PDB file of C-alpha atoms in Angstrom:
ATOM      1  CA  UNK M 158       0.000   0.000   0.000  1.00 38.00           C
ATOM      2  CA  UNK M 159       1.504   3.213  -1.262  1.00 39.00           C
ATOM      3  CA  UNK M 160       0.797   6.283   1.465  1.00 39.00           C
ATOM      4  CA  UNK M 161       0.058   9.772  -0.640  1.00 40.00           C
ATOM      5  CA  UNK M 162       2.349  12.754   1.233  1.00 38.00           C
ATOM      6  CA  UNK M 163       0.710  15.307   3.007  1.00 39.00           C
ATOM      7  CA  UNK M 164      -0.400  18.162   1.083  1.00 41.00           C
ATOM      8  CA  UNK M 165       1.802  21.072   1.357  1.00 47.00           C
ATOM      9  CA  UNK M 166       1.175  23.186   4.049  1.00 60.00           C
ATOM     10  CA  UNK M 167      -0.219  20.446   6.118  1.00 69.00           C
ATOM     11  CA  UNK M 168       0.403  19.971   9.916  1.00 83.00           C
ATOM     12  CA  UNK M 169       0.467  16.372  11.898  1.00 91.00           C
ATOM     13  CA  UNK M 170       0.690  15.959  15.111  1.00 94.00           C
ATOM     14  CA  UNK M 171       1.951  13.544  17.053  1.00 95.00           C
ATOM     15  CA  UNK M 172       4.504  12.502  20.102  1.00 95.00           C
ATOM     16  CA  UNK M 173       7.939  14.367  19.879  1.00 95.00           C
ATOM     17  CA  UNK M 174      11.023  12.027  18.327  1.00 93.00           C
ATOM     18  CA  UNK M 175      14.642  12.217  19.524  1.00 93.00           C
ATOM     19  CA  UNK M 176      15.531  14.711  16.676  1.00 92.00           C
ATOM     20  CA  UNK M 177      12.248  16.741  17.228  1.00 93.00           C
ATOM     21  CA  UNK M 178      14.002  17.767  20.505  1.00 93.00           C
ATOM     22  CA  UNK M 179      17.003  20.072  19.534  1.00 92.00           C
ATOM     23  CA  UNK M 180      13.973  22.219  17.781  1.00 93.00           C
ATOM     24  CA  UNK M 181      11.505  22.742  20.438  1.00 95.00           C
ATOM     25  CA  UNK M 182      13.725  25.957  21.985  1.00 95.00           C
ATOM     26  CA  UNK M 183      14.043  27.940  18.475  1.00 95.00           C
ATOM     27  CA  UNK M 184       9.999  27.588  18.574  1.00 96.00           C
ATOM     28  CA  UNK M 185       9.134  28.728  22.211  1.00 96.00           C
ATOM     29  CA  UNK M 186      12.083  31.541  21.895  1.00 96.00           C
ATOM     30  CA  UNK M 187      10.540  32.851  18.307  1.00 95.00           C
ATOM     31  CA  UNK M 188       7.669  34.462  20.614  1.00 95.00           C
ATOM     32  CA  UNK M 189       9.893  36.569  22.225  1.00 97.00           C
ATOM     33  CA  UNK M 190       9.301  39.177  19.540  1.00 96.00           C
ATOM     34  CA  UNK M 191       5.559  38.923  20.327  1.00 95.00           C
ATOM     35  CA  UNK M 192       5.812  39.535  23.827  1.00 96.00           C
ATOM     36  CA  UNK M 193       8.334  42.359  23.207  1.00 96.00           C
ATOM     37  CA  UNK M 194       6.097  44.120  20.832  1.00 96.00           C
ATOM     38  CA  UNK M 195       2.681  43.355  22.885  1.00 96.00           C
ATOM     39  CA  UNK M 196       4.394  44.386  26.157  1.00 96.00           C
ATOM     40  CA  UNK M 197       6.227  47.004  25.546  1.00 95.00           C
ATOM     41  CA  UNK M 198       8.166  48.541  28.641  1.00 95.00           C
ATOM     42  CA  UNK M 199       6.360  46.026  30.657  1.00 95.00           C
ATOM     43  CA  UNK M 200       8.381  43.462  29.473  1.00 96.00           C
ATOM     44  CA  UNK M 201      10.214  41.262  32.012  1.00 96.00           C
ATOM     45  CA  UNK M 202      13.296  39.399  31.426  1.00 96.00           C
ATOM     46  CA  UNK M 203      12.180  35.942  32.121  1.00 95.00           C
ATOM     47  CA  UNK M 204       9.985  36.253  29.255  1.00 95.00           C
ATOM     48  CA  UNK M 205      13.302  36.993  27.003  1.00 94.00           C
ATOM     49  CA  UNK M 206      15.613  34.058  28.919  1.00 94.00           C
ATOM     50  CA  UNK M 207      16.642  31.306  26.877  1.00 93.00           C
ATOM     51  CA  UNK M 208      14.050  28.504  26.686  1.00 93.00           C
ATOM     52  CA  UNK M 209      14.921  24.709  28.397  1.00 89.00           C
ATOM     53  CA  UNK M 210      15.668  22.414  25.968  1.00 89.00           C
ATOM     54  CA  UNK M 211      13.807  19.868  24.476  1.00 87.00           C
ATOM     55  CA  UNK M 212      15.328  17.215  25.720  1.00 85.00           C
ATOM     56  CA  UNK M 213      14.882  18.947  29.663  1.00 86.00           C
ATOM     57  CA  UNK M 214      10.910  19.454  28.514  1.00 88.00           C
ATOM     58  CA  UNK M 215      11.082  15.219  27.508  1.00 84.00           C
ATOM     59  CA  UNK M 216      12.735  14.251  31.069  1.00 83.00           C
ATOM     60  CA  UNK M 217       9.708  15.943  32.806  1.00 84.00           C
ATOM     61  CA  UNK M 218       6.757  15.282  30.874  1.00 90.00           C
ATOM     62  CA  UNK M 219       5.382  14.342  27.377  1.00 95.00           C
ATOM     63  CA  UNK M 220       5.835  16.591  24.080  1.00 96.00           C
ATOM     64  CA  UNK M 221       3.463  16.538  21.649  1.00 97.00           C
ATOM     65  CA  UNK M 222       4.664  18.527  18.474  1.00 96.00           C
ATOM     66  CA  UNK M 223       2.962  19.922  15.619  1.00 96.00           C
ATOM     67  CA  UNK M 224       5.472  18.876  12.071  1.00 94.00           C
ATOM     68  CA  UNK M 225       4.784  20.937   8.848  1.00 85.00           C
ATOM     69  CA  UNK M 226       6.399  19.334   5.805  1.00 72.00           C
ATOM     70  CA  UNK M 227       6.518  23.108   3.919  1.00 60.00           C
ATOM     71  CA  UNK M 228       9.634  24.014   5.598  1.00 54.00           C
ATOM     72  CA  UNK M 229      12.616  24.993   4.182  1.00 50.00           C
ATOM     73  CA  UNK M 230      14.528  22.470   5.538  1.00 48.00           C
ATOM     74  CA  UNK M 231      11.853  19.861   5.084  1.00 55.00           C
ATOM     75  CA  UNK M 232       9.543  18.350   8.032  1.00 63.00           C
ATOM     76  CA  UNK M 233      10.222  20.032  11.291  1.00 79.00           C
ATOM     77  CA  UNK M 234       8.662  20.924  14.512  1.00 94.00           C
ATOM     78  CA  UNK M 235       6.278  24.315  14.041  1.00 95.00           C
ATOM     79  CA  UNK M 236       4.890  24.015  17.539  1.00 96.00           C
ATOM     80  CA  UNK M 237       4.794  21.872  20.552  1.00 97.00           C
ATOM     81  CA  UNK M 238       3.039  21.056  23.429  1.00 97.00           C
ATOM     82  CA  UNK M 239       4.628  19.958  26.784  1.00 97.00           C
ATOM     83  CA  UNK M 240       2.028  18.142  29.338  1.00 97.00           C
ATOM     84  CA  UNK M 241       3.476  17.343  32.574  1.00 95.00           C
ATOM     85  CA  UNK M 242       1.656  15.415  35.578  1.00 90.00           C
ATOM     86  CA  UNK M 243       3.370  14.059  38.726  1.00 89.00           C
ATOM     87  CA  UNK M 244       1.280  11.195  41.253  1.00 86.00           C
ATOM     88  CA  UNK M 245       1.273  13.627  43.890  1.00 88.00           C
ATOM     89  CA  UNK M 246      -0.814  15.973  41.654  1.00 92.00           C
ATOM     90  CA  UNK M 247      -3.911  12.906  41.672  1.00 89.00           C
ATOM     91  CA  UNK M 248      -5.860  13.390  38.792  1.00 94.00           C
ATOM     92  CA  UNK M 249      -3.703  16.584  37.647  1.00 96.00           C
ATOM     93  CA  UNK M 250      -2.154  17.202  34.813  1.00 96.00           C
ATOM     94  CA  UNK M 251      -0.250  20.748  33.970  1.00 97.00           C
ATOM     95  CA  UNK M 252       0.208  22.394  30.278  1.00 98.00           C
ATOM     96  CA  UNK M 253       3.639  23.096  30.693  1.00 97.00           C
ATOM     97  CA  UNK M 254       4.179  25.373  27.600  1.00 97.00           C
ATOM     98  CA  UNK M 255       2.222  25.816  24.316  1.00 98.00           C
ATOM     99  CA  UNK M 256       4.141  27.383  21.585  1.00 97.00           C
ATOM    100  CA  UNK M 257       4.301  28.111  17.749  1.00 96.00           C
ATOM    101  CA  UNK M 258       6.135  29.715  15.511  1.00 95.00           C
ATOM    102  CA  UNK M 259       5.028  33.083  14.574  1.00 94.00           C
ATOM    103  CA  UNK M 260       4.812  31.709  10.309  1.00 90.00           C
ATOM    104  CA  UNK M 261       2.702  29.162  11.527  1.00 91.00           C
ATOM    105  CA  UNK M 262       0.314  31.049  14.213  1.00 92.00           C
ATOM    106  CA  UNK M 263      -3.505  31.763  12.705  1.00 91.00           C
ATOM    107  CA  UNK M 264      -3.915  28.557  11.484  1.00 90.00           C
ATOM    108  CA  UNK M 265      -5.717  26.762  14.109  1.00 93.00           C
ATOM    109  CA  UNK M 266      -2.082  24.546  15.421  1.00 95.00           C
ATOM    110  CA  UNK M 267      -2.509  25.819  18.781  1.00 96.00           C
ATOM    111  CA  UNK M 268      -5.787  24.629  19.279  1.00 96.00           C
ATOM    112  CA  UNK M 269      -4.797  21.612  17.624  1.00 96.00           C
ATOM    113  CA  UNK M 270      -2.158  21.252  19.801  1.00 97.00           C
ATOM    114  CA  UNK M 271      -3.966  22.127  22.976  1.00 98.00           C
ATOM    115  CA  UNK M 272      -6.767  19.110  21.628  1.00 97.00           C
ATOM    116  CA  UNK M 273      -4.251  16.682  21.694  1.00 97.00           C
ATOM    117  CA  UNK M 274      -2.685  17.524  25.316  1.00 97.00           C
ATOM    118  CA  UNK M 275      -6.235  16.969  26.191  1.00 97.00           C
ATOM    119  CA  UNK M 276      -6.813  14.168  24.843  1.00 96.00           C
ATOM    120  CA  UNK M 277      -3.196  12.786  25.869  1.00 96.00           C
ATOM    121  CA  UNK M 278      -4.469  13.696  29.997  1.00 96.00           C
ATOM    122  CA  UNK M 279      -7.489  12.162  29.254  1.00 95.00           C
ATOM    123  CA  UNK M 280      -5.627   8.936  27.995  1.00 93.00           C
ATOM    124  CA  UNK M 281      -3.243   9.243  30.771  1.00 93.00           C
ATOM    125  CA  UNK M 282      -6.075   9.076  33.281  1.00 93.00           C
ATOM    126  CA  UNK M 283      -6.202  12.522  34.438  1.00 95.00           C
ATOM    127  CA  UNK M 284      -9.833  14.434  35.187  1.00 96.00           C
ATOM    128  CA  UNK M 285      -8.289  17.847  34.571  1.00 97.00           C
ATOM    129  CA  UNK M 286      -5.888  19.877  32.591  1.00 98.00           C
ATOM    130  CA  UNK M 287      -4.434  23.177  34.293  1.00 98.00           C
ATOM    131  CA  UNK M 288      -2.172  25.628  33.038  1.00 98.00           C
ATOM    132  CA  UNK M 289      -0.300  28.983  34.024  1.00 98.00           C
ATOM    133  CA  UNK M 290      -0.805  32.252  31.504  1.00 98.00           C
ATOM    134  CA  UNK M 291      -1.185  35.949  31.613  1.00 98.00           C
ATOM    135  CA  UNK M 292      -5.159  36.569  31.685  1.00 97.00           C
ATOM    136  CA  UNK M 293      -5.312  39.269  29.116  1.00 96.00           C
ATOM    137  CA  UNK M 294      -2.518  38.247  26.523  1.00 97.00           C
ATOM    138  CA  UNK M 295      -4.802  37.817  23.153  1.00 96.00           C
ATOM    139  CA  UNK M 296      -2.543  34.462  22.703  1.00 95.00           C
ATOM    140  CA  UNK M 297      -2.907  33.404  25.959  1.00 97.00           C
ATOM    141  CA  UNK M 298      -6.068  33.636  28.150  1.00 97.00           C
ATOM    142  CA  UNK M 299      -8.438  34.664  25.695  1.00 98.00           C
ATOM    143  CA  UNK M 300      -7.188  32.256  23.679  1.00 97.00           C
ATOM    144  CA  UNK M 301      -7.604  29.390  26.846  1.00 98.00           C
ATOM    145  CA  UNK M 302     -10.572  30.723  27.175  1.00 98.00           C
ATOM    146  CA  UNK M 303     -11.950  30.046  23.625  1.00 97.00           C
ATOM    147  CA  UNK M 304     -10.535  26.465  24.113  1.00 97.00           C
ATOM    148  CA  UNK M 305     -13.284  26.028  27.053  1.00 97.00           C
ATOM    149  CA  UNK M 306     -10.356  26.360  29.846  1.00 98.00           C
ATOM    150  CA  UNK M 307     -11.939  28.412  33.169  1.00 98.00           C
ATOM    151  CA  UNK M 308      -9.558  30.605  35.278  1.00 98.00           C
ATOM    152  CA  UNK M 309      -9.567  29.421  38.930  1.00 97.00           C
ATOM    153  CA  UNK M 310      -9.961  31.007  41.803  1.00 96.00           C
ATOM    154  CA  UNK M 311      -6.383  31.387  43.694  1.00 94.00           C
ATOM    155  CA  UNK M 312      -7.997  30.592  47.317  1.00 95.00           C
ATOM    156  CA  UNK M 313      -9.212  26.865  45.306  1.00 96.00           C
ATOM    157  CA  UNK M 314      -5.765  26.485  43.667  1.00 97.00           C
ATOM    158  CA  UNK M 315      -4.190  22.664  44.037  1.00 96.00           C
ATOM    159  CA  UNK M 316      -0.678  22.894  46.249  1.00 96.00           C
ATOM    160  CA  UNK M 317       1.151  22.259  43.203  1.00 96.00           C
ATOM    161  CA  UNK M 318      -0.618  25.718  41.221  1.00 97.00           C
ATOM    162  CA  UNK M 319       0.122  27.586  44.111  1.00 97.00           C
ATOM    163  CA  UNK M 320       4.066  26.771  43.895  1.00 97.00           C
ATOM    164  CA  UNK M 321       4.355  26.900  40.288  1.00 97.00           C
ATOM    165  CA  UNK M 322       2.585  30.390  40.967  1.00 97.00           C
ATOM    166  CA  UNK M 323       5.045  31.202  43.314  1.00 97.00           C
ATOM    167  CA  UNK M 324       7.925  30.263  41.381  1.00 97.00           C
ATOM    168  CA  UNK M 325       6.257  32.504  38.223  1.00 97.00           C
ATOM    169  CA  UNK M 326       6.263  35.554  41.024  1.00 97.00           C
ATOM    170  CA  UNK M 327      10.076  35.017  42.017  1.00 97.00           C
ATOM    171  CA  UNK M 328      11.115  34.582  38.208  1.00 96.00           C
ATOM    172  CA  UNK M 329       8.779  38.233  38.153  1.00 97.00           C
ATOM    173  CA  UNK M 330       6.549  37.292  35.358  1.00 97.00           C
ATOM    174  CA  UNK M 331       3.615  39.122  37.160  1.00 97.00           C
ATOM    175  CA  UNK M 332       4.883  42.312  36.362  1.00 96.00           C
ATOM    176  CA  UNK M 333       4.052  41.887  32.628  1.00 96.00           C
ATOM    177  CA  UNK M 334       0.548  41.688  33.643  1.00 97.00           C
ATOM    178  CA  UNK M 335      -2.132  39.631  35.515  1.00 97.00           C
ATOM    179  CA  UNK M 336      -1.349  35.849  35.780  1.00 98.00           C
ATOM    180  CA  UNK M 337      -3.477  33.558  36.488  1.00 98.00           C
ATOM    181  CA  UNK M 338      -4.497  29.385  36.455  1.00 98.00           C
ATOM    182  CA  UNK M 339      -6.342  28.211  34.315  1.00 98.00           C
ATOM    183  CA  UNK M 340      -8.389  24.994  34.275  1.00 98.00           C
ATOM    184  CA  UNK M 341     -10.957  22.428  31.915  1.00 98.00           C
ATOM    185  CA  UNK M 342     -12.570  19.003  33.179  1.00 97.00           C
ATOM    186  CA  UNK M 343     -11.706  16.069  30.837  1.00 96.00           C
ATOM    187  CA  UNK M 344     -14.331  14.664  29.666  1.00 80.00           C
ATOM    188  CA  UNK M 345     -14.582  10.725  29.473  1.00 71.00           C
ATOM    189  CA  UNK M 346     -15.960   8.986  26.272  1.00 60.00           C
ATOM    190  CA  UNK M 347     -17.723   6.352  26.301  1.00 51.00           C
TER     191      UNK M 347
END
């Protein structure tokens, strides 16, 4: 059976390779720009620092990554997901990081992306799906928001939000703007 290549300009997702790895840094730093330019003199410099590396974001957690075979070096990570859960979190998992490059933003990998980590929890076991963003960032909780995730309430916030919160106020990031977690019930199929 011969398989037909994807279309160009077509996106597949699926669970990050070795070699998808050394890529996943260049995509979470290309936002920098964004921030920079949305920001302005309320930018902080933990938003600018150097992103882990993929292969850090693989030891603590799973990568999903979005793979475009348009690019000018041929397939390659054009956004990634990183879902993270630990047994002391029950039936927690986190959204580590969601990121895409700027060529490839508008086109609906994001959501895509944020589907699959979903659907990855879900798999996994987990009930819910949490994640850390700035509340008023168009590409962050609005965009949450549209994906049916609910900001919670800080006094109902799991021991493990409330550090991750507190390590977001030490690296400063709330003086960019409001922060907040963010939350959506998995649903079971049946």
């Amino acid at each position: 059976m011969s398989r037909t290549p994807p279309a160009p300009g077509v996106v597949r997702l699926r669970e990050a390779r070795p070699s998808d790895l050394r890529h996943l840094a260049g995509v979470e730093n290309s936002g920098v720009a964004q921030f920079e330019e949305h920001l302005g003199d309320r930018m902080v410099p933990a938003l600018a620092s150097p992103a882990p590396s993929g292969g850090d974001r693989d030891l603590t957690g799973t990568v999903l990554v979005a793979v475009a075979d348009d690019g000018p070096a041929g397939p390659g990570p054009v956004g990634f997901a990183h879902l993270s859960h630990q047994d002391s979190w029950g039936e927690w998992a986190h959204l580590e990081q969601l990121s895409v490059l700027p060529t490839h933003q508008g086109r609906g990998v994001g959501r895509a992306l944020v589907e699959a980590a979903r659907e990855r929890a879900r798999w996994d076991g987990h009930r819910r799906l949490s994640l850390c963003t700035y509340r008023d960032v168009p590409w962050n909780g609005p965009f949450y928001r549209s994906a049916g995730f609910e900001e919670v309430d800080e006094a109902h916030l799991q021991p493990f939000q409330a550090a991750l919160r507190a390590r977001e106020q030490e690296l400063g990031l709330d003086g960019a703007g409001p922060r907040c977690v963010m939350m959506v019930t998995l649903a079971r199929k049946s």
